[in-house]
mmCIF file of C-alpha atoms in Angstrom:
data_model
loop_
_atom_site.group_PDB
_atom_site.id
_atom_site.type_symbol
_atom_site.label_atom_id
_atom_site.label_comp_id
_atom_site.label_asym_id
_atom_site.label_seq_id
_atom_site.Cartn_x
_atom_site.Cartn_y
_atom_site.Cartn_z
ATOM 1 C CA UNK A 1 -8.672 13.454 16.382
ATOM 2 C CA UNK A 2 -5.299 12.924 18.292
ATOM 3 C CA UNK A 3 -5.618 9.394 17.115
ATOM 4 C CA UNK A 4 -6.462 10.212 13.098
ATOM 5 C CA UNK A 5 -3.157 12.230 13.249
ATOM 6 C CA UNK A 6 -1.071 9.980 14.639
ATOM 7 C CA UNK A 7 -2.458 6.952 12.174
ATOM 8 C CA UNK A 8 -2.045 10.189 9.044
ATOM 9 C CA UNK A 9 1.371 10.254 10.582
ATOM 10 C CA UNK A 10 2.507 7.314 10.250
ATOM 11 C CA UNK A 11 0.837 6.683 7.003
ATOM 12 C CA UNK A 12 2.673 9.195 5.508
ATOM 13 C CA UNK A 13 5.693 8.211 7.109
ATOM 14 C CA UNK A 14 5.374 4.675 5.639
ATOM 15 C CA UNK A 15 3.695 5.965 2.199
ATOM 16 C CA UNK A 16 6.881 8.352 1.376
ATOM 17 C CA UNK A 17 9.613 5.518 2.318
ATOM 18 C CA UNK A 18 7.750 3.186 0.001
ATOM 19 C CA UNK A 19 7.852 6.013 -2.721
ATOM 20 C CA UNK A 20 11.945 4.945 -3.242
ATOM 21 C CA UNK A 21 11.173 1.397 -3.573
ATOM 22 C CA UNK A 22 9.240 3.054 -6.955
ATOM 23 C CA UNK A 23 12.172 4.677 -8.076
ATOM 24 C CA UNK A 24 14.377 1.690 -6.856
ATOM 25 C CA UNK A 25 12.311 -0.690 -8.838
ATOM 26 C CA UNK A 26 12.545 1.908 -12.350
ATOM 27 C CA UNK A 27 16.357 1.220 -11.598
ATOM 28 C CA UNK A 28 16.687 -2.086 -11.064
ATOM 29 C CA UNK A 29 13.909 -2.608 -14.564
ATOM 30 C CA UNK A 30 16.692 -0.546 -16.119
ATOM 31 C CA UNK A 31 19.752 -2.060 -14.740
ATOM 32 C CA UNK A 32 18.624 -5.600 -15.766
ATOM 33 C CA UNK A 33 17.828 -3.975 -20.063
ATOM 34 C CA UNK A 34 21.376 -2.798 -20.220
ATOM 35 C CA UNK A 35 23.062 -5.556 -17.999
ATOM 36 C CA UNK A 36 20.730 -7.905 -20.872
ATOM 37 C CA UNK A 37 20.769 -6.032 -24.092
ATOM 38 C CA UNK A 38 24.413 -4.013 -24.074
ATOM 39 C CA UNK A 39 26.263 -6.109 -22.185
ATOM 40 C CA UNK A 40 24.741 -9.578 -22.973
ATOM 41 C CA UNK A 41 24.984 -10.733 -19.416
ATOM 42 C CA UNK A 42 22.913 -12.072 -16.937
ATOM 43 C CA UNK A 43 24.609 -11.091 -13.997
ATOM 44 C CA UNK A 44 25.110 -7.584 -12.366
ATOM 45 C CA UNK A 45 27.148 -6.725 -10.016
ATOM 46 C CA UNK A 46 28.032 -10.366 -9.465
ATOM 47 C CA UNK A 47 24.039 -10.227 -8.825
ATOM 48 C CA UNK A 48 21.750 -13.285 -11.073
ATOM 49 C CA UNK A 49 19.688 -11.989 -13.297
ATOM 50 C CA UNK A 50 16.782 -13.965 -11.354
ATOM 51 C CA UNK A 51 17.386 -11.988 -8.206
ATOM 52 C CA UNK A 52 17.203 -8.754 -10.182
ATOM 53 C CA UNK A 53 13.651 -9.756 -11.733
ATOM 54 C CA UNK A 54 12.564 -11.020 -8.441
ATOM 55 C CA UNK A 55 13.830 -7.822 -6.711
ATOM 56 C CA UNK A 56 11.267 -6.227 -9.212
ATOM 57 C CA UNK A 57 8.828 -7.976 -7.942
ATOM 58 C CA UNK A 58 9.100 -7.820 -4.588
ATOM 59 C CA UNK A 59 9.281 -4.099 -4.743
ATOM 60 C CA UNK A 60 6.324 -3.830 -7.244
ATOM 61 C CA UNK A 61 4.397 -6.083 -4.138
ATOM 62 C CA UNK A 62 5.677 -3.734 -1.620
ATOM 63 C CA UNK A 63 4.662 -0.481 -3.161
ATOM 64 C CA UNK A 64 1.217 -1.855 -4.024
ATOM 65 C CA UNK A 65 0.626 -3.689 -0.583
ATOM 66 C CA UNK A 66 1.884 -0.834 1.519
ATOM 67 C CA UNK A 67 1.681 2.335 -0.643
ATOM 68 C CA UNK A 68 -2.398 1.878 -0.621
ATOM 69 C CA UNK A 69 -3.098 3.378 2.895
ATOM 70 C CA UNK A 70 -0.718 6.380 1.511
ATOM 71 C CA UNK A 71 -2.872 7.113 -1.496
ATOM 72 C CA UNK A 72 -5.986 7.174 0.838
ATOM 73 C CA UNK A 73 -4.643 9.031 2.978
ATOM 74 C CA UNK A 74 -4.201 11.606 -0.005
ATOM 75 C CA UNK A 75 -7.586 10.689 -1.624
ATOM 76 C CA UNK A 76 -5.367 9.165 -4.308
ATOM 77 C CA UNK A 77 -7.340 5.850 -4.441
ATOM 78 C CA UNK A 78 -9.632 4.667 -7.427
ATOM 79 C CA UNK A 79 -13.271 5.352 -6.537
ATOM 80 C CA UNK A 80 -16.787 5.718 -8.684
ATOM 81 C CA UNK A 81 -17.630 9.331 -8.007
ATOM 82 C CA UNK A 82 -20.959 9.435 -9.938
ATOM 83 C CA UNK A 83 -22.759 11.132 -7.420
ATOM 84 C CA UNK A 84 -19.771 12.013 -4.595
ATOM 85 C CA UNK A 85 -18.534 14.932 -5.667
ATOM 86 C CA UNK A 86 -22.270 16.492 -6.921
ATOM 87 C CA UNK A 87 -23.027 15.962 -3.005
ATOM 88 C CA UNK A 88 -23.045 18.075 0.040
ATOM 89 C CA UNK A 89 -20.553 18.368 2.732
ATOM 90 C CA UNK A 90 -22.565 16.207 4.898
ATOM 91 C CA UNK A 91 -23.111 13.224 2.351
ATOM 92 C CA UNK A 92 -20.049 12.736 1.367
ATOM 93 C CA UNK A 93 -18.783 12.539 4.993
ATOM 94 C CA UNK A 94 -21.656 10.235 5.811
ATOM 95 C CA UNK A 95 -20.293 7.922 2.706
ATOM 96 C CA UNK A 96 -16.586 8.619 4.351
ATOM 97 C CA UNK A 97 -17.945 7.554 7.566
ATOM 98 C CA UNK A 98 -20.108 4.209 5.787
ATOM 99 C CA UNK A 99 -18.525 3.386 2.986
ATOM 100 C CA UNK A 100 -15.528 3.227 5.432
ATOM 101 C CA UNK A 101 -17.501 1.288 8.212
ATOM 102 C CA UNK A 102 -19.349 -1.203 6.006
ATOM 103 C CA UNK A 103 -17.041 -1.954 3.295
ATOM 104 C CA UNK A 104 -13.054 -0.879 3.603
ATOM 105 C CA UNK A 105 -12.826 -2.742 7.319
ATOM 106 C CA UNK A 106 -14.980 -5.525 5.925
ATOM 107 C CA UNK A 107 -12.560 -6.220 3.518
ATOM 108 C CA UNK A 108 -9.142 -5.541 5.428
ATOM 109 C CA UNK A 109 -10.686 -8.447 7.675
ATOM 110 C CA UNK A 110 -11.695 -10.878 4.854
ATOM 111 C CA UNK A 111 -8.286 -10.162 3.046
ATOM 112 C CA UNK A 112 -5.994 -10.991 6.172
ATOM 113 C CA UNK A 113 -8.514 -14.429 7.316
ATOM 114 C CA UNK A 114 -8.718 -15.210 3.219
ATOM 115 C CA UNK A 115 -4.896 -14.846 3.578
ATOM 116 C CA UNK A 116 -3.816 -16.389 6.886
ATOM 117 C CA UNK A 117 -3.052 -20.127 5.785
ATOM 118 C CA UNK A 118 -1.170 -19.527 3.015
ATOM 119 C CA UNK A 119 0.775 -16.952 4.987
ATOM 120 C CA UNK A 120 1.220 -19.356 7.673
ATOM 121 C CA UNK A 121 2.044 -22.216 5.303
ATOM 122 C CA UNK A 122 4.299 -20.064 3.869
ATOM 123 C CA UNK A 123 6.383 -19.656 7.141
ATOM 124 C CA UNK A 124 6.243 -22.389 8.508
ATOM 125 C CA UNK A 125 8.003 -24.024 4.996
ATOM 126 C CA UNK A 126 10.136 -20.252 5.078
ATOM 127 C CA UNK A 127 8.987 -20.607 1.208
ATOM 128 C CA UNK A 128 11.554 -18.934 -1.342
ATOM 129 C CA UNK A 129 11.536 -18.777 -5.219
ATOM 130 C CA UNK A 130 10.200 -21.431 -7.784
ATOM 131 C CA UNK A 131 13.256 -20.437 -9.634
ATOM 132 C CA UNK A 132 16.379 -22.419 -9.022
ATOM 133 C CA UNK A 133 18.610 -19.505 -7.228
ATOM 134 C CA UNK A 134 15.867 -17.137 -6.585
ATOM 135 C CA UNK A 135 14.733 -15.009 -3.537
ATOM 136 C CA UNK A 136 14.581 -17.327 -0.959
ATOM 137 C CA UNK A 137 12.324 -14.787 0.755
ATOM 138 C CA UNK A 138 8.691 -15.317 -0.510
ATOM 139 C CA UNK A 139 7.401 -15.491 2.458
ATOM 140 C CA UNK A 140 8.217 -12.123 3.767
ATOM 141 C CA UNK A 141 6.661 -11.013 0.487
ATOM 142 C CA UNK A 142 3.193 -13.174 1.750
ATOM 143 C CA UNK A 143 3.399 -11.305 5.134
ATOM 144 C CA UNK A 144 3.165 -7.990 4.051
ATOM 145 C CA UNK A 145 -1.111 -8.789 2.988
ATOM 146 C CA UNK A 146 -1.090 -8.841 6.969
ATOM 147 C CA UNK A 147 0.996 -5.123 6.519
ATOM 148 C CA UNK A 148 -1.380 -4.034 3.635
ATOM 149 C CA UNK A 149 -4.707 -5.029 5.792
ATOM 150 C CA UNK A 150 -3.401 -3.334 8.617
ATOM 151 C CA UNK A 151 -2.272 -0.564 6.871
ATOM 152 C CA UNK A 152 -5.574 0.446 5.195
ATOM 153 C CA UNK A 153 -7.930 -0.653 8.016
ATOM 154 C CA UNK A 154 -6.044 2.370 10.381
ATOM 155 C CA UNK A 155 -6.163 4.663 7.402
ATOM 156 C CA UNK A 156 -10.100 3.885 7.486
ATOM 157 C CA UNK A 157 -10.123 4.252 10.526
ATOM 158 C CA UNK A 158 -9.039 7.695 10.417
ATOM 159 C CA UNK A 159 -11.181 8.452 8.014
ATOM 160 C CA UNK A 160 -13.798 7.460 10.305
ATOM 161 C CA UNK A 161 -13.003 9.699 13.047
ATOM 162 C CA UNK A 162 -12.483 12.271 10.742
ATOM 163 C CA UNK A 163 -15.670 12.205 9.274
ATOM 164 C CA UNK A 164 -17.855 12.050 12.616
ATOM 165 C CA UNK A 165 -15.734 14.445 13.970
ATOM 166 C CA UNK A 166 -17.026 16.417 10.759
ATOM 167 C CA UNK A 167 -20.834 15.090 11.421
ATOM 168 C CA UNK A 168 -20.801 15.962 14.676
ATOM 169 C CA UNK A 169 -19.717 19.642 13.987
ATOM 170 C CA UNK A 170 -16.413 19.345 16.544
ATOM 171 C CA UNK A 171 -14.188 19.603 12.986
ATOM 172 C CA UNK A 172 -14.168 21.617 9.768
ATOM 173 C CA UNK A 173 -10.688 20.113 8.748
ATOM 174 C CA UNK A 174 -10.752 18.259 5.816
ATOM 175 C CA UNK A 175 -10.943 14.423 5.702
ATOM 176 C CA UNK A 176 -8.008 13.679 3.617
ATOM 177 C CA UNK A 177 -4.837 15.872 2.724
ATOM 178 C CA UNK A 178 -4.725 18.050 0.556
ATOM 179 C CA UNK A 179 -1.650 20.419 1.043
ATOM 180 C CA UNK A 180 0.153 19.462 -2.317
ATOM 181 C CA UNK A 181 3.540 21.573 -1.394
ATOM 182 C CA UNK A 182 5.604 18.247 -0.540
#
């Protein structure tokens, strides 16, 4: 349970930081619209429009790739709850245990393995934007796929530990965080 608590704390911290990237993304998009349609310029504070547009895409990628584990922590991820909500707590715990063990963890391994050649090549050539004068850091964004796999795997392990403890009768704590008083 200590390991699960550590994983949850790390996930929570990363998720709270990533939440700010969403605000930054919205503000950046607003600034681009104002610059383009109000001031008829493609520059904002000396920054080319292509950098601003790609910055929005980068922030969106960061939010999705690094925020997924945070949504898992708070049980806000998308799932098909046709039977899960009506099931007994024991069946829910078994579903969490085996779902994470048999589906989430293997999926993360497959994603990491399948993306390895692309990420390795991107790093080897220091892949940048396909746009002229674009952000030259696309290889860093691609590397976040590994971050996604690591964070989601860790959060799945936390859920497995918590579900296993509940099934063994060693814990009655919920698998997911439910406190809404942020």
